Every structure is written in structure tokens, then in C-alpha cells.
Short mmCIF file of N, CA and C in Angstrom, two decimals:
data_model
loop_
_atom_site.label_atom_id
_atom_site.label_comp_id
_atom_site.label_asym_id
_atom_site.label_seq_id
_atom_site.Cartn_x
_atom_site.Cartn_y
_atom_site.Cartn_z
N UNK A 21 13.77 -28.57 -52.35
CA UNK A 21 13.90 -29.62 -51.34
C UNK A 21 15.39 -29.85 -51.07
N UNK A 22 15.85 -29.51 -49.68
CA UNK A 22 17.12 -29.98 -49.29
C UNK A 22 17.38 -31.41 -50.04
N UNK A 23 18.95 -32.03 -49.92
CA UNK A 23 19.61 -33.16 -50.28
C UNK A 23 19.16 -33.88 -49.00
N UNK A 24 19.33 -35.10 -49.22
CA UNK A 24 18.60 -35.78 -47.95
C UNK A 24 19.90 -36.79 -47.80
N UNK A 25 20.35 -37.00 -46.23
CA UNK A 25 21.71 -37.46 -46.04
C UNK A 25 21.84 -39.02 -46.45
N UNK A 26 22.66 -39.48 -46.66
CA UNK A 26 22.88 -40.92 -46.69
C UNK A 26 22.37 -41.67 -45.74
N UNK A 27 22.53 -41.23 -44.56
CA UNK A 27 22.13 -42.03 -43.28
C UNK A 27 20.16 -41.89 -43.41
N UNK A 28 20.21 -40.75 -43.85
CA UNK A 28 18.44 -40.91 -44.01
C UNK A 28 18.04 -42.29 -44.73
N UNK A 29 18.67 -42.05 -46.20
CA UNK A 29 18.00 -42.99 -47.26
C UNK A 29 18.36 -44.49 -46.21
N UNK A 30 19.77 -44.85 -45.62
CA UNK A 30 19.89 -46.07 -45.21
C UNK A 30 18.81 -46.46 -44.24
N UNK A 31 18.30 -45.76 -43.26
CA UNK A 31 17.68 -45.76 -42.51
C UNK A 31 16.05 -46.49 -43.24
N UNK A 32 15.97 -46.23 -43.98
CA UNK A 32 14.78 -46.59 -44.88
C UNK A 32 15.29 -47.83 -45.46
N UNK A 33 16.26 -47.75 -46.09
CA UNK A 33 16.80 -49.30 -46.44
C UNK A 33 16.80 -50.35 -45.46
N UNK A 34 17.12 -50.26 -44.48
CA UNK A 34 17.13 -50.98 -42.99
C UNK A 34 15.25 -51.44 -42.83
N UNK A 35 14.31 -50.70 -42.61
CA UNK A 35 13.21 -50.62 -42.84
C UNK A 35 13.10 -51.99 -43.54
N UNK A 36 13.32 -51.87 -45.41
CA UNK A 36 13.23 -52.55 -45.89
C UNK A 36 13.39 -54.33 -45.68
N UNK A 37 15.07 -54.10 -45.13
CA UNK A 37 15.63 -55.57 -45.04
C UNK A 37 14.64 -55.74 -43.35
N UNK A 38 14.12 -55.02 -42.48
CA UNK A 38 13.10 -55.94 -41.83
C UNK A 38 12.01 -56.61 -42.37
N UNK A 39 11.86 -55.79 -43.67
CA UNK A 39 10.43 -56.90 -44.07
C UNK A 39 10.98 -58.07 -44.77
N UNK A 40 12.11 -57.77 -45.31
CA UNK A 40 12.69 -59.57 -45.43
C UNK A 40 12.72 -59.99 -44.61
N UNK A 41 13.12 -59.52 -43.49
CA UNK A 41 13.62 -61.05 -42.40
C UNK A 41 11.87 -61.46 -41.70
N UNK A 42 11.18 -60.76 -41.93
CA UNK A 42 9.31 -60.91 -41.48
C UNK A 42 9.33 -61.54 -42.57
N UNK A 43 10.02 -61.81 -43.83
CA UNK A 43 9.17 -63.11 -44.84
C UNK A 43 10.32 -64.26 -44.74
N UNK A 44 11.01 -64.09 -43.66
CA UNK A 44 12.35 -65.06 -43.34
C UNK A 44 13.29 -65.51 -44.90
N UNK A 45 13.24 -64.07 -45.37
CA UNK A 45 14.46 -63.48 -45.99
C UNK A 45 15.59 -63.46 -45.28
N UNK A 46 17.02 -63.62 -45.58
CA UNK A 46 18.11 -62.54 -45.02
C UNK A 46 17.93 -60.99 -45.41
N UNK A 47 17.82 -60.48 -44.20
CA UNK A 47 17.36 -58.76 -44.12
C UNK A 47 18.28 -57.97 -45.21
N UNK A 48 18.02 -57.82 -46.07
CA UNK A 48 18.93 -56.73 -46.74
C UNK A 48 18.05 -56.41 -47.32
N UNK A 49 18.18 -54.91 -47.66
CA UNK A 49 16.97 -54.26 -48.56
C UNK A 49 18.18 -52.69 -49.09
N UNK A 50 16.84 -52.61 -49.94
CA UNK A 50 18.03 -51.46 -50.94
C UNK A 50 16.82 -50.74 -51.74
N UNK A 51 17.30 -49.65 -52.14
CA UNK A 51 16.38 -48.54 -52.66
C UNK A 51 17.08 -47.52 -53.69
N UNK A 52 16.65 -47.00 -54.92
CA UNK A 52 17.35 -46.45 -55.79
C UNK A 52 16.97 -44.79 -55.74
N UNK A 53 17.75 -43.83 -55.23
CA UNK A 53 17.31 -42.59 -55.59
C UNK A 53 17.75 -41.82 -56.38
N UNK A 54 16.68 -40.83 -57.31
CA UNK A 54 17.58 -39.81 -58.22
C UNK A 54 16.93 -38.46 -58.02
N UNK A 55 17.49 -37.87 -58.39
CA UNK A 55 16.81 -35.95 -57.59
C UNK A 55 16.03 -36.15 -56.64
N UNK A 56 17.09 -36.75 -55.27
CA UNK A 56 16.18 -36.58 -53.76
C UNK A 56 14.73 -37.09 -53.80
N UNK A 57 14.61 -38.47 -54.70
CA UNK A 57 13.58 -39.24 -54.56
C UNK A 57 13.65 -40.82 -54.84
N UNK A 58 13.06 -41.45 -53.73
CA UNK A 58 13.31 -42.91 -54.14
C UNK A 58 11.84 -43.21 -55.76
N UNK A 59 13.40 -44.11 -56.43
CA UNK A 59 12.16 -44.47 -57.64
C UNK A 59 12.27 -45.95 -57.81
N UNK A 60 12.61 -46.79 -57.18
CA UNK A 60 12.26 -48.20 -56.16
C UNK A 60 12.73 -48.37 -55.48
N UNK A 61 12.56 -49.25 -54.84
CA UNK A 61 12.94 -50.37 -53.63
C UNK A 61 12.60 -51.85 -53.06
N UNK A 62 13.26 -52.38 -52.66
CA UNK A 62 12.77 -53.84 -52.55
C UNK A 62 13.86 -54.37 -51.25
N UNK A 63 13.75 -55.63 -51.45
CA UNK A 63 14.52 -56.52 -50.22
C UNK A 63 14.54 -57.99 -50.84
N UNK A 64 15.62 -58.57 -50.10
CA UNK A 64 15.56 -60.13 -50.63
C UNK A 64 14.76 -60.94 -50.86
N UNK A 65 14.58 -61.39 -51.59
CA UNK A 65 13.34 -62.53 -51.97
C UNK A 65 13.68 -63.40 -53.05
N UNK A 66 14.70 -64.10 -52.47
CA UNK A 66 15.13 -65.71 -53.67
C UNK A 66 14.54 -66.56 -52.98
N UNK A 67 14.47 -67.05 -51.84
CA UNK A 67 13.58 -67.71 -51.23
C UNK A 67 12.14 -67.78 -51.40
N UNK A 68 11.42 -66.46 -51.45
CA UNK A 68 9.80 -66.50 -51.65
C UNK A 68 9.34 -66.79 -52.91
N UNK A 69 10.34 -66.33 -53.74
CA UNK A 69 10.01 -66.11 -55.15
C UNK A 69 10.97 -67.51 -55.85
N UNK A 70 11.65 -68.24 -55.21
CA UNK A 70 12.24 -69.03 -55.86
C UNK A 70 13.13 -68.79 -57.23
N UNK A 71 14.04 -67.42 -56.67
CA UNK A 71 14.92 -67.19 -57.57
C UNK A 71 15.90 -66.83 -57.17
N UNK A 72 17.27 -67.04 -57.49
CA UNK A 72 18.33 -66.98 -56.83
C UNK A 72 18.84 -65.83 -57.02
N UNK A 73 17.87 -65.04 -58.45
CA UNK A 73 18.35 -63.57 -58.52
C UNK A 73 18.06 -62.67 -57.88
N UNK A 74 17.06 -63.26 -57.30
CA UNK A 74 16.60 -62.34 -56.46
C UNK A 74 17.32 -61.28 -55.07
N UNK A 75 18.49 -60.75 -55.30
CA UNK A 75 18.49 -59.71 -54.08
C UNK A 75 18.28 -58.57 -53.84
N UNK A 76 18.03 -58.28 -52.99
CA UNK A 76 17.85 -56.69 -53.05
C UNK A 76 17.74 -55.89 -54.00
N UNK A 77 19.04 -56.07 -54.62
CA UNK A 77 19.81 -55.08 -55.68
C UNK A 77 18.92 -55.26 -56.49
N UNK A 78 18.76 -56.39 -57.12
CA UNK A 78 18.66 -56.68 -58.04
C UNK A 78 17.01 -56.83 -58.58
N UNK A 79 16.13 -57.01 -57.56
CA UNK A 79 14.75 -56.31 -57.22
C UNK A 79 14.58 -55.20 -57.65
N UNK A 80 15.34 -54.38 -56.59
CA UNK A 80 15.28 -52.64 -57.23
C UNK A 80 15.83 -51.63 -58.51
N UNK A 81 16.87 -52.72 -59.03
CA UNK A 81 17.36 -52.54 -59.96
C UNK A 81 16.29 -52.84 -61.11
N UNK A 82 15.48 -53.47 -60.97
CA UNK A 82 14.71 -53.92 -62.22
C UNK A 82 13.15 -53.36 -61.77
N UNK A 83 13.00 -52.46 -60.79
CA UNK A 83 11.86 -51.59 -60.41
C UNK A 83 12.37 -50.66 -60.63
N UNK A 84 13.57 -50.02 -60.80
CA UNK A 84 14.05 -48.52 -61.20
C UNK A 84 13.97 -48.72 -62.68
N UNK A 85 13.97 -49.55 -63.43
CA UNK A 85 14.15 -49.96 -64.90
C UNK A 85 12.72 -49.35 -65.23
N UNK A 86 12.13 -50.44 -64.67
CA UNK A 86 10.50 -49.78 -65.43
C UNK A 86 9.88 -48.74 -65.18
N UNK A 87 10.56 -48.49 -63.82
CA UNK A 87 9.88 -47.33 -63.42
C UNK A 87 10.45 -46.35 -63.96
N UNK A 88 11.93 -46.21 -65.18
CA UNK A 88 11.79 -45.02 -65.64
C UNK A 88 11.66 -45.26 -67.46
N UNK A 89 11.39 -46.63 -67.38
CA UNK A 89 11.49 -47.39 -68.85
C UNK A 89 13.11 -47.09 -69.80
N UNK A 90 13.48 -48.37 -69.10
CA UNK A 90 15.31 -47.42 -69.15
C UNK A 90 16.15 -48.64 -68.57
N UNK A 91 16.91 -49.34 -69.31
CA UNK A 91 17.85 -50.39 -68.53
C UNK A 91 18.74 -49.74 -67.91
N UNK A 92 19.38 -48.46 -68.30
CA UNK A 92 19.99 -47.52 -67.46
C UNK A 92 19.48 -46.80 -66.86
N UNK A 93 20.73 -46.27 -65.70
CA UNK A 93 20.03 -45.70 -64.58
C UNK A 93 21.04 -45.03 -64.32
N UNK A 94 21.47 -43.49 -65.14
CA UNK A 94 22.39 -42.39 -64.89
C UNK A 94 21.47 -41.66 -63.74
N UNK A 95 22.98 -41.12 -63.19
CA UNK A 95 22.09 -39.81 -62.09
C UNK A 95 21.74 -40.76 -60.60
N UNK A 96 21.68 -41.84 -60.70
CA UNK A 96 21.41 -42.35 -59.25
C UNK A 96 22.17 -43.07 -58.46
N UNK A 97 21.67 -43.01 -56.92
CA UNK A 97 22.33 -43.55 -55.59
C UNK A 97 21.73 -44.80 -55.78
N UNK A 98 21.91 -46.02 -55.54
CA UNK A 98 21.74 -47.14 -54.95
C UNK A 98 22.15 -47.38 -53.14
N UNK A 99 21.12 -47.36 -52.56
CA UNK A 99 21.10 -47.80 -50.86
C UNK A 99 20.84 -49.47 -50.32
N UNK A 100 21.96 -49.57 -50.13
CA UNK A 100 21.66 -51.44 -49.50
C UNK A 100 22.41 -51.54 -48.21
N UNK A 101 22.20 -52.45 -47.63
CA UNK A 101 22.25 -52.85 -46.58
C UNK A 101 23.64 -53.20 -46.63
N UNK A 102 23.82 -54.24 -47.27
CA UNK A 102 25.15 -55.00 -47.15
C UNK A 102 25.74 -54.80 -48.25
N UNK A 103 27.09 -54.91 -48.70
CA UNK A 103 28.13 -54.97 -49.86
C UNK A 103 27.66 -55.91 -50.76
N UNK A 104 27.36 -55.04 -51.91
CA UNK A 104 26.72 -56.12 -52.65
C UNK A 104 27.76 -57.20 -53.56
N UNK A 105 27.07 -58.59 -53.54
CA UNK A 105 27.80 -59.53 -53.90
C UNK A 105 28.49 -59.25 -55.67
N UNK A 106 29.10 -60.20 -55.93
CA UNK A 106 29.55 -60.37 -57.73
C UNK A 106 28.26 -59.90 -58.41
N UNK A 107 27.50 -60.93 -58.48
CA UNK A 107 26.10 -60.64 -59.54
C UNK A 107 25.38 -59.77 -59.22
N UNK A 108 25.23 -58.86 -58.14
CA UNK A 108 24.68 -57.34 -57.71
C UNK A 108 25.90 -56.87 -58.85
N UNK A 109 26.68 -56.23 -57.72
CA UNK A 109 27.73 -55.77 -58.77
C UNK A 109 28.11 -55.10 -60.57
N UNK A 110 27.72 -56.40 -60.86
CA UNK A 110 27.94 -56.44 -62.69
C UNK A 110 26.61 -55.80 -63.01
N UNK A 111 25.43 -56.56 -62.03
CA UNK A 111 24.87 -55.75 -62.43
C UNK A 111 24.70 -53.91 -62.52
N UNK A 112 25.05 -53.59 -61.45
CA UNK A 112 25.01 -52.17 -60.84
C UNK A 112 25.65 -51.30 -62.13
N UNK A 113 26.83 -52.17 -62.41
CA UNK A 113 27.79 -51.21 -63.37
C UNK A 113 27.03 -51.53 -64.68
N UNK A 114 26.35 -52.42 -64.92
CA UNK A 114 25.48 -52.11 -66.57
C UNK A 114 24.59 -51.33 -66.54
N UNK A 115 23.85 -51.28 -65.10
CA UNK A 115 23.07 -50.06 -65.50
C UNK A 115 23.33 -48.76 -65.28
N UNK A 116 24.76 -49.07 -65.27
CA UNK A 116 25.08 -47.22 -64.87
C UNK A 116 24.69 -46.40 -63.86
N UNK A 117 24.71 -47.43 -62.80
CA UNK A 117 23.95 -46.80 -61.69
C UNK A 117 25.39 -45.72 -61.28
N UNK A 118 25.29 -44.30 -61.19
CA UNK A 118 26.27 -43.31 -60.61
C UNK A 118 27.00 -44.13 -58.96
N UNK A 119 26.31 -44.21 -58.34
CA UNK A 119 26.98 -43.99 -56.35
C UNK A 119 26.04 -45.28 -56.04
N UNK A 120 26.59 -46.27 -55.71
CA UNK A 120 26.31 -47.17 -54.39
C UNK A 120 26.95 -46.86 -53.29
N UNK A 121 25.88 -46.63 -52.10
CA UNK A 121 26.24 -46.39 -51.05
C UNK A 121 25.58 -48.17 -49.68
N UNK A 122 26.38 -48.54 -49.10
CA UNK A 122 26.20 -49.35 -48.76
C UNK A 122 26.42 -49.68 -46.77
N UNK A 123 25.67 -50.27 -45.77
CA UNK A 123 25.64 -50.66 -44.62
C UNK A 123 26.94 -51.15 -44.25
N UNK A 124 27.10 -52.24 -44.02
CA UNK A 124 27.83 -53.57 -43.60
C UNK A 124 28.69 -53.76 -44.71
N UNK A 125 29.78 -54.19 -44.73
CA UNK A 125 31.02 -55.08 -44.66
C UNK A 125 30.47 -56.66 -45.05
N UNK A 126 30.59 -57.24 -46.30
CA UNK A 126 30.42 -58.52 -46.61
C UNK A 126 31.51 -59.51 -46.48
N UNK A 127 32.47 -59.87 -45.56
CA UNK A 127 33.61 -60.39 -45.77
C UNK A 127 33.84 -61.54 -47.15
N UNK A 128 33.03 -62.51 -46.87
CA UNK A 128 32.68 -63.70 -47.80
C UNK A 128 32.67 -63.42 -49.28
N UNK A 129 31.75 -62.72 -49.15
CA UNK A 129 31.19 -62.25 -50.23
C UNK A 129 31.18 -60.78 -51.09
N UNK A 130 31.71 -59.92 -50.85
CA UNK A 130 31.29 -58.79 -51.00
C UNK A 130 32.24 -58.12 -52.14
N UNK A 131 31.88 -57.87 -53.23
CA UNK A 131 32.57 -57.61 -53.92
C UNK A 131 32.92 -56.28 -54.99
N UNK A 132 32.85 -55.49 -53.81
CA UNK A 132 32.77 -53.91 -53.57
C UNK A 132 34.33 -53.68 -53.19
N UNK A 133 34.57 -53.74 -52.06
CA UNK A 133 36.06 -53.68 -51.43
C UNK A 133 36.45 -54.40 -50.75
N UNK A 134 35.03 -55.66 -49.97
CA UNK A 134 36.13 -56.84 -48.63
C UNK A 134 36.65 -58.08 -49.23
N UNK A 135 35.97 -58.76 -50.79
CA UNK A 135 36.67 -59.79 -51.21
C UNK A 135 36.93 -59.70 -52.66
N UNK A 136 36.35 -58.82 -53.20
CA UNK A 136 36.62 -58.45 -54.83
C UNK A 136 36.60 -57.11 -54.83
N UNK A 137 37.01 -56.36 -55.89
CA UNK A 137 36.87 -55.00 -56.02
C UNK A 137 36.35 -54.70 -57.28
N UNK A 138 35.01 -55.31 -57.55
CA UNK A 138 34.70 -55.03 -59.06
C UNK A 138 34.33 -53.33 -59.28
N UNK A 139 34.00 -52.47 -58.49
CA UNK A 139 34.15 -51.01 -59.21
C UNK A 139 35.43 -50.38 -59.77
N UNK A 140 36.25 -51.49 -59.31
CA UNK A 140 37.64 -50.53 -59.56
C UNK A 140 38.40 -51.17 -60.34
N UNK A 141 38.06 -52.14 -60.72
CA UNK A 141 38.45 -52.68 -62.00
C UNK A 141 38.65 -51.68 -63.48
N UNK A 142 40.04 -51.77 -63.70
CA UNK A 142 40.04 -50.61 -65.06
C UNK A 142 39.86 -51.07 -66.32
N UNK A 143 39.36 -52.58 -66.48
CA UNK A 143 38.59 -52.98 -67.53
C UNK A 143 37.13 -52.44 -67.59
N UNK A 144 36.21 -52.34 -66.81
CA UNK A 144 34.90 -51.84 -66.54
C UNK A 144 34.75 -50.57 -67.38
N UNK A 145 33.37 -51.15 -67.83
CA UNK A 145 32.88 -49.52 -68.60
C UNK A 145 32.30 -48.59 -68.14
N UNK A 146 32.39 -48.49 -66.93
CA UNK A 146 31.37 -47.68 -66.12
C UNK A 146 31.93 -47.43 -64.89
N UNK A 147 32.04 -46.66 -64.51
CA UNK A 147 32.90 -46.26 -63.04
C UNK A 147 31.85 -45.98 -61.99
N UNK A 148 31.46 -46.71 -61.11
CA UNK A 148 30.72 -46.69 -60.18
C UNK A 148 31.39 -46.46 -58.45
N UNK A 149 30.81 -45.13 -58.12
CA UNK A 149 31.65 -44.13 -57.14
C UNK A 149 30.72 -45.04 -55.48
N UNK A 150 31.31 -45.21 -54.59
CA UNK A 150 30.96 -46.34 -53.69
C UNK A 150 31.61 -45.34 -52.30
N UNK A 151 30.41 -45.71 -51.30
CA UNK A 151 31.17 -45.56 -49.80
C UNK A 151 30.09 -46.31 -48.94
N UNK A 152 30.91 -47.22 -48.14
CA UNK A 152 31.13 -47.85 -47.62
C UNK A 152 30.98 -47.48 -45.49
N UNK A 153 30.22 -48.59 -45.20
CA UNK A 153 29.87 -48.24 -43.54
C UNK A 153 28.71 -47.24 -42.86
N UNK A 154 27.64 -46.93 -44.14
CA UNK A 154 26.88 -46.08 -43.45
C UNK A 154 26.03 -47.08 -42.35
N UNK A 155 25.54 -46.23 -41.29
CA UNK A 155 25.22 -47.42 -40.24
C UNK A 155 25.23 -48.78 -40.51
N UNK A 156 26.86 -49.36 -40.63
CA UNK A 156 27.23 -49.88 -40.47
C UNK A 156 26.49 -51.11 -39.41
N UNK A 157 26.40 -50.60 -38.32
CA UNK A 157 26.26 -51.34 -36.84
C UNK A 157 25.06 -51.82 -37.05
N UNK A 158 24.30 -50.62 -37.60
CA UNK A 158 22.54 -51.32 -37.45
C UNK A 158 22.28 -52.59 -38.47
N UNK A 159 23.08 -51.92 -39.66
CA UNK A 159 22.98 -53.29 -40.61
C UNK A 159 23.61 -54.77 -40.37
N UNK A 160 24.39 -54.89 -39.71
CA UNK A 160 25.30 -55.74 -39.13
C UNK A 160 24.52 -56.42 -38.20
N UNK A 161 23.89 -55.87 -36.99
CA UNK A 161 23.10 -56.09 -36.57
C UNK A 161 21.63 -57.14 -36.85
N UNK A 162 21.23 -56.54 -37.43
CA UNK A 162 19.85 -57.24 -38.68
C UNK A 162 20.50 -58.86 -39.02
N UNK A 163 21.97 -58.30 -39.33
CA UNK A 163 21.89 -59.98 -40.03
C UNK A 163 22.30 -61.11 -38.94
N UNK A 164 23.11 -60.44 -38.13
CA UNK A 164 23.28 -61.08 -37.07
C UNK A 164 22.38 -62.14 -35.82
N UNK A 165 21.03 -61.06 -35.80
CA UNK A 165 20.19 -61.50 -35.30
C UNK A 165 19.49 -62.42 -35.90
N UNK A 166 19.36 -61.91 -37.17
CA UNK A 166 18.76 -63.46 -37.93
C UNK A 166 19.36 -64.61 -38.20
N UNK A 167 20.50 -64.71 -38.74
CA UNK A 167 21.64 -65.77 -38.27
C UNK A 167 21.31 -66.27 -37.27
N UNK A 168 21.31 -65.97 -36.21
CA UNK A 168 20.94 -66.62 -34.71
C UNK A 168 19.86 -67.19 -34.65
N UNK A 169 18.78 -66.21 -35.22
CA UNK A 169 17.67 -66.89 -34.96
C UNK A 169 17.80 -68.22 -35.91
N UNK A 170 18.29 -68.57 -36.93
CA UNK A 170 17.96 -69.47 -37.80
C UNK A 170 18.66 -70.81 -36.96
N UNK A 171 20.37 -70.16 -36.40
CA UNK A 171 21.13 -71.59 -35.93
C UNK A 171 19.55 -71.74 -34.57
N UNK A 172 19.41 -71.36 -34.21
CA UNK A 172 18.60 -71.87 -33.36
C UNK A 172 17.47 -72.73 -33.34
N UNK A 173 16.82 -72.24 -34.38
CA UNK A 173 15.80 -73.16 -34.65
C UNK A 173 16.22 -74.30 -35.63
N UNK A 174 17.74 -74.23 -36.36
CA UNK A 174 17.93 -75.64 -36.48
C UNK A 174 18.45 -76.61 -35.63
N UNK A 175 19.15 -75.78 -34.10
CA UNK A 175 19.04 -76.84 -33.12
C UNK A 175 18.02 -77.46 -32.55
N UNK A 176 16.83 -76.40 -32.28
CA UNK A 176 15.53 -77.09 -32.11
C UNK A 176 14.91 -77.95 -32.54
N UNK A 177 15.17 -78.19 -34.17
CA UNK A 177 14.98 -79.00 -35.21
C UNK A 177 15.52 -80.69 -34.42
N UNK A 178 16.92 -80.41 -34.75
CA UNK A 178 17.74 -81.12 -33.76
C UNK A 178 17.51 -81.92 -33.14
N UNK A 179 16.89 -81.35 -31.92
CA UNK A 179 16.84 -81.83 -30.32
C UNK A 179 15.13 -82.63 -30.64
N UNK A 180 14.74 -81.91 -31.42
CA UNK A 180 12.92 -82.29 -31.40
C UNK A 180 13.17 -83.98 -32.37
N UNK A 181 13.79 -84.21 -33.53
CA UNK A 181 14.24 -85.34 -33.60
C UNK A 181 14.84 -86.51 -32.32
#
């Protein structure tokens, strides 16, 4: 089986973060592959599930766990939407995840390369290899639109008071 491109797997990640924003999640979704196969995936859900750990990452990170019975996770890509935050992050590098590859640009938050640089930290025990902007636009997109949709219906909120 050919290598399957980055833009493929994101493309499927994107997928994902729509079914968050259909459970009025923020759309981000993410998926773990190792020898040219996804072995989870998930999307945000701190909101549904009432946990704040809940992101993406961190979903799939703990469905790649069981699914190979293994807190580590040598040999694999991680696919998300957006730059994953601090607590993605720390996590990513304990489990030894090899390559996060990631959508969007987190300015706020993102602590990959736009507001922290935790892979490149030379205290870290784990060197986690990162690139940055795969469809970019589409992911950017997703959150954008939902953003909107949300200020909106809290003006509606608003006005209906």
C-alpha cells in the first residue's frame, strides 16, 4: 500500500472536526496513524462530555492507547486540525507520539510554534518532529464559521431579551 499524503489524512481530520461542530463542539478533530493506517480518532468533546480534557488530541490519544494497549505511541503521525494547545502538547510528547502534523495556526493558544514552542524545548524527553499549515484554509475556515455562528446567536439571545 502506497504512503498516503498528509493532505489525505487532514482531509479526514476536517471530516472529523465537522462532527464536532454538529454536536456544537469547536470543530477540531484529529486522528492517529501508524503503517498507513488510522488506529483512532476523535474530535472535541469537553462540552458533551463535561470535561475540559477533552480535545481532540487528547480523545485520540487515549483511543490509540487502548487500541494498541500501550501509553506510548512510537512510529506515529498525529492529524489535527488546529495547533495543539499546552495540555495537548505535554501530552503528545509523553506518549512519544513521532510527527504531529497540524491545519491552522492557533495564535492564542497554540503551543507548537505561534505562542509556545513546547517541541523544541531542549529540556523535553522526546523530540516530537511537527509541520505546520496543511490545509491550512479549510481548517481555519471550520472555526471561523462556527465562531460566527455562535456570536450570532448570542446576539439573538440579546435582542430576544
Amino acid at each position: 500500500m502506497p504512503d498516503l499524503s498528509d493532505a489525505h489524512w487532514m482531509r479526514r481530520a476536517l471530516i472529523l472536526a465537522q462532527q464536532a461542530d454538529q454536536a456544537n463542539e469547536v470543530p477540531v478533530g484529529a486522528l492517529i496513524v501508524k503503517d498507513n493506517a488510522v488506529i483512532a480518532e476523535g474530535f472535541n468533546q469537553p462540552i458533551s462530555s463535561a470535561d475540559p480534557t477533552a480535545h481532540a488530541e487528547i480523545v485520540t490519544l487515549r483511543r490509540a492507547a487502548q487500541s494498541l494497549s500501550n501509553y506510548r505511541l512510537p512510529n506515529t503521525t498525529l492529524y489535527v486540525t488546529v495547533e495543539p494547545c499546552a495540555m495537548c502538547a505535554g501530552a503528545i510528547i509523553h506518549s512519544r507520539i513521532q510527527r504531529v502534523v497540524y491545519g491552522t495556526a492557533e495564535p492564542k493558544a497554540g503551543a507548537v510554534c505561534s505562542h509556545l514552542q513546547l517541541f523544541d524545548q531542549p529540556q523535553v524527553n522526546h523530540r516530537v518532529e511537527w509541520q505546520g499549515g496543511v490545509l491550512a484554509d479549510e481548517a481555519a475556515a471550520a472555526l471561523q464559521v462556527f465562531f460566527a455562528r455562535r456570536r450570532g446567536e448570542k446576539r439573538a439571545l440579546r435582542k430576544a431579551d
